[in-house]
């Protein structure tokens, strides 16, 4: 099978900057990085741009970058609506030659993931450290206002099986918020000899209060956790099992999905706008699209259980990375239910749309067969391929949380490379 992986490489617009820092006690290239967009939007109609902010972490420091994008659409009935601006490259114009100053600092920790909460919240942002600790930050206060402090062993099975990414900084902890943002689920490792741990944490009345601790038996690391709604969440562990839980019930999964056939299960995400749709990624470069309802129904099917057989849990469709490049991260769009990104170990960022695969899938058909990764399916599903990082530096390897969707501006993506180059882009949709 021949797949033209670089067939979609045009940008509506793309902007990059390599930040300067006031203080350089450590080499920026050697520190772990992550990015996350703010949901703040300020229209500047005089200049025809929409202003927003990008959060960028490097080691223990968190920076806020001003950025702006073409204001494409006018109000309904506007006699002079803005036209799309091709080849726009001034997103960071206001930041040119301005050394970055630290907005927040998580002293003594390495930030591995950030989540913006909103301007009107008591705390504006949550950050997770490499060891699984959580910190809440608010505007005007440089240090955390709440903390859940954790200790995690320096070596884990997860980091060992991912040595092929050559990234010792790969995060082995994760967190997510319920849809109403009232509850946090976080994962962490306690070391090679103990079970991985899930913790439910309050983010409403008493932020940082631990509500419940759940051990995941037979696992050393639970590397991904995702909420499907306000109460149901899923965890993805190093035993290649995804477990579905309910915050209101006992400390046992509602049901599980086991998929040991395609290498190590390395990444997992749930659609932001459709809690039934989720994707899994593997060390072999394979990506699978799933329907949570079908997985649940297969698990609860007593016909096979009574015969002592394992449930037959089938994915909707199969996709894959070029050259079998490992899948290190998966992220669904905030604005489109079927679009998601996958990040390869070599730094490439794939843009996928599951709409075509879903058009061939009938959730009422219990005997459906998974769609194989044919050339037609791949061509219809792969919408864009961002290859900048790996082209600049062959030793630049992808890692988690270095790519982020904007929560409001449809299709806008941010990406930071190991050499600190920050890029935001909007793929060209023809």
Coordinates of N, CA and C in Angstrom, one line a residue, residues 21-235:
X21 N 14.9 34.7 26.9 CA 14.6 34.7 28.4 C 15.5 35.7 29.1
X22 N 14.9 36.3 30.1 CA 15.7 37.2 31.0 C 16.8 36.5 31.7
X23 N 16.4 35.3 32.3 CA 17.3 34.5 33.1 C 17.5 33.2 32.4
X24 N 18.8 32.7 32.2 CA 19.1 31.4 31.6 C 20.0 30.6 32.5
X25 N 19.5 30.3 33.7 CA 20.4 29.5 34.6 C 20.6 28.1 34.0
X26 N 19.6 27.6 33.2 CA 19.7 26.3 32.7 C 19.5 26.4 31.1
X27 N 20.0 25.4 30.4 CA 19.8 25.4 29.0 C 18.4 25.1 28.7
X28 N 17.7 26.0 28.0 CA 16.3 25.8 27.6 C 16.1 24.5 26.9
X29 N 17.0 24.2 26.0 CA 16.8 23.0 25.1 C 16.8 21.7 26.0
X30 N 17.4 21.7 27.2 CA 17.4 20.5 28.0 C 16.2 20.3 28.9
X31 N 15.4 21.3 29.0 CA 14.3 21.3 29.9 C 13.0 20.8 29.3
X32 N 12.1 20.1 30.0 CA 10.8 19.7 29.5 C 9.9 20.9 29.3
X33 N 9.1 20.8 28.2 CA 8.2 21.9 27.8 C 6.8 21.4 27.6
X34 N 5.9 22.3 27.7 CA 4.5 22.0 27.3 C 3.8 23.3 26.9
X35 N 2.7 23.2 26.2 CA 1.9 24.3 25.8 C 0.4 24.1 26.0
X36 N -0.3 25.2 26.2 CA -1.7 25.2 26.4 C -2.3 26.6 26.0
X37 N -3.3 26.7 25.3 CA -4.0 27.9 24.9 C -4.9 28.4 26.0
X38 N -5.0 29.7 26.2 CA -6.0 30.4 27.0 C -7.3 30.4 26.2
X39 N -8.5 30.5 26.8 CA -9.7 30.6 26.1 C -10.1 32.1 26.0
X40 N -9.2 33.0 26.4 CA -9.5 34.4 26.3 C -9.4 34.9 24.8
X41 N -10.4 35.6 24.4 CA -10.4 36.2 23.0 C -10.7 37.7 23.1
X42 N -9.9 38.5 22.4 CA -10.1 39.9 22.4 C -10.1 40.3 20.9
X43 N -11.2 40.7 20.3 CA -11.2 41.1 18.9 C -10.6 42.6 18.8
X44 N -9.7 42.7 17.8 CA -9.2 44.0 17.5 C -9.6 44.4 16.1
X45 N -10.8 45.0 15.9 CA -11.3 45.2 14.6 C -10.5 46.2 13.8
X46 N -9.9 47.1 14.5 CA -9.1 48.2 13.8 C -7.9 47.5 13.0
X47 N -7.3 46.5 13.6 CA -6.2 45.9 13.0 C -6.6 44.5 12.3
X48 N -7.8 44.2 12.4 CA -8.3 43.0 11.8 C -7.8 41.7 12.4
X49 N -7.5 41.7 13.7 CA -7.0 40.5 14.3 C -7.8 40.1 15.6
X50 N -7.6 38.9 16.0 CA -8.2 38.3 17.2 C -7.1 38.0 18.1
X51 N -7.1 38.6 19.3 CA -6.0 38.4 20.2 C -6.3 37.3 21.3
X52 N -5.3 36.5 21.6 CA -5.4 35.4 22.6 C -4.1 35.2 23.3
X53 N -4.0 34.2 24.1 CA -2.8 34.0 24.9 C -2.4 32.5 24.8
X54 N -1.1 32.3 24.8 CA -0.6 30.9 24.8 C 0.3 30.7 26.1
X55 N 0.0 29.7 26.8 CA 0.8 29.3 28.0 C 1.9 28.4 27.5
X56 N 3.1 28.7 28.0 CA 4.3 27.9 27.6 C 5.1 27.6 28.9
X57 N 5.3 26.3 29.2 CA 6.1 25.9 30.4 C 7.5 25.4 30.0
X58 N 8.4 25.7 30.8 CA 9.8 25.2 30.6 C 10.4 24.9 31.9
X59 N 10.6 23.7 32.2 CA 11.1 23.3 33.6 C 10.0 23.7 34.6
X60 N 10.4 24.5 35.6 CA 9.4 24.9 36.6 C 8.7 26.2 36.3
X61 N 9.2 26.9 35.2 CA 8.6 28.2 34.9 C 7.5 28.2 33.9
X62 N 6.5 29.0 34.0 CA 5.4 29.1 33.1 C 5.3 30.5 32.6
X63 N 5.2 30.7 31.3 CA 5.2 32.0 30.6 C 3.9 32.2 29.9
X64 N 3.5 33.4 29.7 CA 2.3 33.7 28.9 C 2.7 34.6 27.7
X65 N 2.3 34.1 26.5 CA 2.7 34.8 25.3 C 1.4 35.4 24.7
X66 N 1.5 36.7 24.3 CA 0.4 37.3 23.6 C 0.5 36.9 22.1
X67 N -0.6 36.6 21.5 CA -0.6 36.2 20.1 C -1.8 36.7 19.4
X68 N -1.8 36.9 18.1 CA -3.0 37.4 17.4 C -3.1 36.7 16.1
X69 N -4.4 36.6 15.6 CA -4.7 35.8 14.4 C -5.7 36.6 13.6
X70 N -5.7 36.3 12.3 CA -6.6 37.1 11.4 C -8.1 37.0 11.8
X71 N -8.8 38.1 11.9 CA -10.2 38.1 12.2 C -10.9 37.8 10.9
X72 N -11.2 36.6 10.7 CA -11.7 36.2 9.3 C -13.2 36.5 9.1
X73 N -14.0 36.4 10.1 CA -15.4 36.6 9.8 C -16.0 37.8 10.5
X74 N -16.8 38.6 9.8 CA -17.5 39.7 10.4 C -18.8 39.2 11.1
X75 N -19.5 40.1 11.7 CA -20.8 39.8 12.3 C -21.8 39.5 11.2
X76 N -22.9 38.8 11.5 CA -23.9 38.4 10.5 C -24.5 39.7 10.0
X77 N -24.6 39.8 8.7 CA -25.1 41.0 8.0 C -24.1 42.1 7.8
X78 N -22.8 41.8 8.2 CA -21.7 42.8 8.0 C -21.5 43.0 6.5
X79 N -21.6 44.3 6.1 CA -21.4 44.6 4.6 C -20.0 44.3 4.2
X80 N -19.0 44.4 5.1 CA -17.6 44.2 4.7 C -17.0 43.1 5.5
X81 N -17.4 41.9 5.4 CA -16.8 40.8 6.2 C -15.3 40.6 5.9
X82 N -14.5 40.2 6.9 CA -13.1 40.0 6.6 C -12.9 38.8 5.8
X83 N -12.0 38.9 4.9 CA -11.6 37.7 4.0 C -10.5 36.9 4.7
X84 N -10.4 35.6 4.4 CA -9.3 34.8 4.9 C -8.0 35.4 4.5
X85 N -7.0 35.4 5.4 CA -5.7 36.0 5.2 C -4.7 34.8 5.0
X86 N -4.3 34.7 3.8 CA -3.3 33.6 3.5 C -1.9 34.1 3.8
X87 N -1.1 33.1 4.2 CA 0.3 33.3 4.5 C 0.6 34.4 5.6
X88 N -0.4 34.5 6.6 CA -0.2 35.3 7.7 C 0.9 34.7 8.6
X89 N 1.8 35.6 9.1 CA 2.9 35.1 9.9 C 3.3 35.9 11.1
X90 N 2.3 36.8 11.5 CA 2.6 37.8 12.5 C 1.9 37.5 13.9
X91 N 1.7 36.2 14.2 CA 1.0 35.9 15.4 C 1.7 36.4 16.7
X92 N 3.0 36.4 16.6 CA 3.9 36.8 17.7 C 4.5 38.1 17.6
X93 N 4.0 39.0 16.7 CA 4.6 40.2 16.4 C 4.8 41.1 17.6
X94 N 3.9 41.1 18.6 CA 4.0 41.9 19.8 C 5.1 41.4 20.7
X95 N 5.5 40.1 20.5 CA 6.5 39.5 21.4 C 7.9 39.5 20.8
X96 N 8.1 40.1 19.6 CA 9.4 40.1 18.9 C 10.4 40.9 19.8
X97 N 11.6 40.3 20.0 CA 12.7 40.9 20.7 C 12.3 41.3 22.2
X98 N 11.3 40.7 22.7 CA 10.9 40.9 24.1 C 11.2 39.7 24.9
X99 N 12.2 39.8 25.8 CA 12.6 38.6 26.7 C 11.4 38.2 27.5
X100 N 11.1 36.9 27.6 CA 10.0 36.4 28.4 C 10.3 36.5 29.9
X101 N 9.3 36.9 30.7 CA 9.4 36.9 32.1 C 8.4 35.9 32.7
X102 N 8.8 35.3 33.8 CA 8.0 34.2 34.3 C 6.7 34.7 34.9
X103 N 5.6 34.2 34.5 CA 4.3 34.5 35.0 C 4.0 33.8 36.3
X104 N 4.2 32.4 36.2 CA 4.1 31.6 37.4 C 5.3 30.7 37.5
X105 N 5.5 30.2 38.7 CA 6.6 29.2 38.9 C 6.2 28.1 39.9
X106 N 6.5 26.9 39.5 CA 6.2 25.7 40.3 C 7.6 25.3 40.9
X107 N 8.0 26.0 41.9 CA 9.4 25.8 42.4 C 9.7 24.4 42.8
X108 N 10.9 23.9 42.3 CA 11.3 22.6 42.6 C 10.7 21.5 41.8
X109 N 9.8 21.8 40.9 CA 9.1 20.8 40.1 C 9.3 21.0 38.6
X110 N 9.1 20.0 37.8 CA 9.1 20.1 36.3 C 7.7 20.0 35.8
X111 N 7.2 21.1 35.2 CA 5.8 21.1 34.7 C 5.7 20.2 33.5
X112 N 4.7 19.3 33.5 CA 4.5 18.4 32.3 C 3.2 18.6 31.6
X113 N 2.3 19.3 32.2 CA 1.0 19.5 31.6 C 0.3 20.7 32.2
X114 N -0.5 21.5 31.4 CA -1.2 22.6 31.9 C -2.6 22.6 31.4
X115 N -3.5 23.1 32.1 CA -4.9 23.3 31.7 C -5.5 24.6 32.1
X116 N -5.9 25.4 31.2 CA -6.4 26.7 31.5 C -7.9 26.6 32.0
X117 N -8.2 27.3 33.0 CA -9.6 27.2 33.6 C -10.5 28.3 33.2
X118 N -10.0 29.5 33.1 CA -10.8 30.7 32.7 C -10.5 31.9 33.5
X119 N -10.8 33.1 32.9 CA -10.5 34.3 33.5 C -11.3 34.5 34.8
X120 N -12.6 34.0 34.8 CA -13.5 34.3 35.8 C -13.4 33.3 37.0
X121 N -12.5 32.3 36.9 CA -12.4 31.3 38.0 C -11.5 31.9 39.1
X122 N -11.6 31.3 40.3 CA -10.8 31.7 41.4 C -9.3 31.3 41.1
X123 N -9.1 30.2 40.5 CA -7.8 29.8 40.0 C -7.9 29.8 38.5
X124 N -6.9 30.4 37.8 CA -7.0 30.5 36.4 C -6.4 29.3 35.6
X125 N -5.5 28.6 36.3 CA -4.8 27.5 35.6 C -4.3 26.4 36.5
X126 N -4.3 25.2 36.0 CA -3.8 24.0 36.8 C -2.6 23.5 36.0
X127 N -1.6 23.2 36.8 CA -0.4 22.6 36.2 C -0.1 21.3 36.9
X128 N 0.4 20.3 36.2 CA 0.9 19.0 36.8 C 2.4 18.9 36.6
X129 N 3.0 18.5 37.6 CA 4.5 18.3 37.6 C 4.8 16.9 37.1
X130 N 6.0 16.6 36.8 CA 6.5 15.4 36.2 C 6.2 14.2 37.2
X131 N 6.2 14.5 38.5 CA 6.0 13.5 39.5 C 4.6 13.3 39.9
X132 N 3.6 14.0 39.3 CA 2.2 13.8 39.5 C 1.6 14.8 40.5
X133 N 2.4 15.7 41.0 CA 1.8 16.8 41.8 C 1.0 17.7 41.0
X134 N 0.0 18.4 41.6 CA -0.9 19.4 41.0 C -0.7 20.7 41.7
X135 N -0.8 21.8 40.9 CA -0.7 23.1 41.5 C -1.7 24.0 40.8
X136 N -2.4 24.8 41.6 CA -3.4 25.8 41.0 C -2.7 27.2 41.1
X137 N -2.9 27.9 40.0 CA -2.3 29.3 39.9 C -3.4 30.3 39.6
X138 N -3.2 31.5 40.1 CA -4.1 32.6 39.8 C -3.4 33.8 39.4
X139 N -4.0 34.7 38.6 CA -3.4 35.9 38.1 C -2.9 36.8 39.3
X140 N -1.8 37.4 39.2 CA -1.3 38.3 40.2 C -0.5 37.6 41.3
X141 N -0.5 36.2 41.3 CA 0.2 35.5 42.4 C 1.1 34.5 41.6
X142 N 2.4 34.7 41.9 CA 3.4 33.9 41.1 C 3.5 32.5 41.5
X143 N 3.2 32.2 42.7 CA 3.4 30.8 43.2 C 2.0 30.1 43.4
X144 N 1.9 28.8 43.5 CA 0.6 28.1 43.6 C -0.2 28.6 44.8
X145 N -1.5 28.6 44.5 CA -2.4 29.0 45.6 C -3.0 27.7 46.3
X146 N -2.9 26.6 45.6 CA -3.3 25.2 46.1 C -2.3 24.2 45.5
X147 N -2.0 23.2 46.3 CA -1.1 22.1 45.8 C -1.6 20.8 46.3
X148 N -1.5 19.8 45.5 CA -1.5 18.3 45.8 C -0.1 17.8 45.6
X149 N 0.6 17.6 46.6 CA 2.0 17.2 46.5 C 2.2 15.6 46.5
X150 N 2.9 15.2 45.5 CA 3.2 13.7 45.4 C 4.6 13.4 45.3
X151 N 5.0 12.1 45.6 CA 6.3 11.6 45.4 C 6.2 10.4 44.5
X152 N 7.1 10.3 43.5 CA 7.0 9.2 42.5 C 8.4 8.7 42.2
X153 N 8.5 7.4 42.1 CA 9.8 6.8 41.9 C 10.5 7.3 40.6
X154 N 11.8 7.4 40.5 CA 12.5 7.9 39.3 C 12.4 7.0 38.1
X155 N 12.2 5.7 38.3 CA 12.2 4.8 37.2 C 10.9 4.0 37.2
X156 N 10.3 3.9 36.0 CA 9.0 3.2 35.9 C 9.0 2.3 34.7
X157 N 8.2 1.3 34.7 CA 8.0 0.4 33.5 C 7.6 1.3 32.3
X158 N 6.8 2.3 32.5 CA 6.3 3.1 31.3 C 7.5 3.8 30.7
X159 N 8.3 4.4 31.5 CA 9.5 5.1 30.8 C 10.4 4.1 30.2
X160 N 10.5 2.9 30.7 CA 11.4 1.9 30.1 C 10.9 1.4 28.8
X161 N 9.5 1.2 28.7 CA 9.0 0.7 27.4 C 9.0 1.7 26.3
X162 N 9.1 3.0 26.7 CA 9.1 4.1 25.8 C 10.5 4.6 25.5
X163 N 11.5 3.8 25.8 CA 12.9 4.3 25.6 C 13.1 4.6 24.1
X164 N 12.3 4.0 23.2 CA 12.6 4.2 21.8 C 12.3 5.6 21.4
X165 N 11.6 6.4 22.2 CA 11.4 7.8 21.9 C 12.6 8.7 22.3
X166 N 13.6 8.1 23.0 CA 14.7 8.8 23.4 C 14.4 10.0 24.2
X167 N 13.3 10.0 25.0 CA 12.9 11.1 25.7 C 12.7 10.7 27.2
X168 N 13.8 11.0 28.0 CA 13.7 10.6 29.4 C 12.7 11.4 30.2
X169 N 12.3 12.5 29.6 CA 11.4 13.4 30.3 C 9.9 13.1 30.1
X170 N 9.6 12.0 29.3 CA 8.3 11.6 29.0 C 7.4 11.5 30.3
X171 N 6.3 12.2 30.3 CA 5.5 12.2 31.5 C 4.8 10.9 31.7
X172 N 4.8 10.5 33.0 CA 4.2 9.2 33.4 C 3.0 9.5 34.3
X173 N 2.6 10.7 34.4 CA 1.4 11.0 35.2 C 0.5 11.9 34.3
X174 N -0.8 12.0 34.7 CA -1.8 12.7 33.9 C -2.9 13.2 34.8
X175 N -3.7 14.2 34.3 CA -4.9 14.6 34.9 C -5.9 15.1 33.9
X176 N -7.2 15.1 34.3 CA -8.2 15.6 33.5 C -9.3 16.2 34.4
X177 N -10.1 17.1 33.8 CA -11.3 17.6 34.6 C -12.6 17.1 34.0
X178 N -13.6 17.0 34.9 CA -14.9 16.6 34.5 C -15.4 17.7 33.6
X179 N -16.5 17.4 32.8 CA -17.0 18.4 31.9 C -17.5 19.7 32.6
X180 N -18.0 19.6 33.8 CA -18.4 20.7 34.6 C -17.2 21.4 35.4
X181 N -16.0 20.8 35.2 CA -14.8 21.3 35.9 C -14.8 21.2 37.4
X182 N -15.8 20.4 38.0 CA -15.9 20.4 39.4 C -15.0 19.3 40.0
X183 N -14.6 18.3 39.2 CA -13.8 17.2 39.7 C -12.6 16.9 38.9
X184 N -11.5 16.6 39.5 CA -10.2 16.3 38.8 C -9.9 14.8 39.0
X185 N -9.5 14.1 38.0 CA -9.0 12.7 38.2 C -7.5 12.8 37.8
X186 N -6.6 12.3 38.6 CA -5.2 12.3 38.4 C -4.6 11.0 38.6
X187 N -3.5 10.7 37.8 CA -2.9 9.4 37.9 C -1.4 9.6 38.3
X188 N -0.8 8.6 39.0 CA 0.6 8.7 39.3 C 1.1 7.3 39.6
X189 N 2.4 7.2 39.5 CA 3.1 5.9 39.8 C 3.7 6.0 41.2
X190 N 3.7 4.9 41.9 CA 4.4 4.8 43.2 C 5.7 4.1 43.1
X191 N 6.1 3.7 41.9 CA 7.4 2.9 41.8 C 7.1 1.6 41.2
X192 N 8.2 0.8 40.9 CA 8.1 -0.4 40.2 C 7.4 -1.5 40.9
X193 N 7.4 -1.5 42.2 CA 6.8 -2.6 43.0 C 5.4 -2.4 43.4
X194 N 4.8 -1.2 43.2 CA 3.5 -0.9 43.7 C 2.5 -0.6 42.6
X195 N 1.2 -0.8 42.9 CA 0.2 -0.5 41.9 C 0.2 1.0 41.6
X196 N -0.2 1.4 40.3 CA -0.4 2.8 40.0 C -1.7 3.3 40.8
X197 N -1.8 4.6 40.9 CA -2.8 5.1 41.8 C -3.6 6.2 41.0
X198 N -4.9 6.2 41.2 CA -5.8 7.3 40.7 C -6.3 8.0 41.9
X199 N -6.4 9.3 41.8 CA -7.0 10.1 42.8 C -8.0 11.1 42.3
X200 N -9.2 11.1 42.9 CA -10.2 12.1 42.6 C -10.0 13.3 43.5
X201 N -10.0 14.5 42.9 CA -9.6 15.7 43.6 C -10.7 16.7 43.4
X202 N -11.1 17.5 44.5 CA -12.1 18.5 44.3 C -11.5 19.7 43.6
X203 N -12.3 20.3 42.7 CA -11.9 21.5 42.0 C -13.0 22.5 42.1
X204 N -13.9 22.3 43.1 CA -15.1 23.2 43.3 C -15.1 23.9 44.6
X205 N -15.7 23.2 45.6 CA -15.8 23.8 47.0 C -14.5 23.9 47.7
X206 N -13.7 22.9 47.6 CA -12.4 22.8 48.3 C -11.3 22.4 47.4
X207 N -10.9 23.2 46.5 CA -9.9 22.8 45.5 C -8.6 22.2 46.2
X208 N -8.2 21.1 45.6 CA -7.0 20.3 46.1 C -7.3 19.3 47.1
X209 N -8.6 19.2 47.6 CA -8.9 18.2 48.6 C -9.1 16.9 47.9
X210 N -8.3 15.8 48.4 CA -8.4 14.5 47.8 C -9.7 13.8 48.2
X211 N -10.6 13.5 47.3 CA -11.9 12.9 47.6 C -11.8 11.4 47.7
X212 N -11.0 10.7 46.9 CA -10.9 9.3 46.9 C -9.6 8.9 46.2
X213 N -9.0 7.8 46.7 CA -7.8 7.2 46.1 C -8.1 5.8 45.7
X214 N -7.8 5.5 44.4 CA -8.1 4.2 43.8 C -6.8 3.5 43.3
X215 N -6.5 2.3 43.7 CA -5.4 1.6 43.2 C -5.8 0.8 42.0
X216 N -4.9 0.7 41.0 CA -5.2 0.0 39.8 C -4.3 -1.3 39.8
X217 N -4.9 -2.4 40.2 CA -4.1 -3.6 40.5 C -3.4 -4.1 39.2
X218 N -2.2 -4.6 39.3 CA -1.5 -5.2 38.2 C -0.9 -4.2 37.3
X219 N -0.8 -2.9 37.7 CA -0.2 -1.9 36.8 C 0.8 -1.2 37.6
X220 N 1.8 -0.7 36.9 CA 2.8 0.2 37.6 C 2.6 1.7 37.2
X221 N 2.1 1.9 36.0 CA 1.8 3.3 35.6 C 0.5 3.4 34.9
X222 N -0.3 4.3 35.3 CA -1.5 4.7 34.5 C -1.2 6.0 33.8
X223 N -0.9 6.0 32.6 CA -0.3 7.2 31.9 C -1.3 8.2 31.3
X224 N -2.6 7.8 31.2 CA -3.6 8.7 30.7 C -4.9 8.5 31.4
X225 N -5.6 9.6 31.7 CA -6.9 9.6 32.3 C -7.8 10.6 31.6
X226 N -9.0 10.3 31.3 CA -9.9 11.2 30.6 C -11.3 11.0 31.1
X227 N -12.0 12.1 31.3 CA -13.4 12.1 31.6 C -14.3 12.0 30.4
X228 N -15.3 11.2 30.4 CA -16.3 11.1 29.3 C -17.5 12.1 29.6
X229 N -17.8 12.4 30.9 CA -18.8 13.3 31.2 C -18.5 13.9 32.6
X230 N -19.5 14.2 33.4 CA -19.2 14.7 34.7 C -18.8 13.7 35.7
X231 N -19.1 12.4 35.4 CA -18.8 11.3 36.4 C -18.1 10.1 35.9
X232 N -18.3 9.7 34.6 CA -17.6 8.6 34.1 C -16.2 9.0 33.5
X233 N -15.2 8.3 33.9 CA -13.9 8.6 33.3 C -13.2 7.3 33.0
X234 N -12.1 7.4 32.2 CA -11.4 6.2 31.8 C -9.9 6.3 32.1
X235 N -9.3 5.2 32.4 CA -7.8 5.2 32.7 C -7.1 4.3 31.8

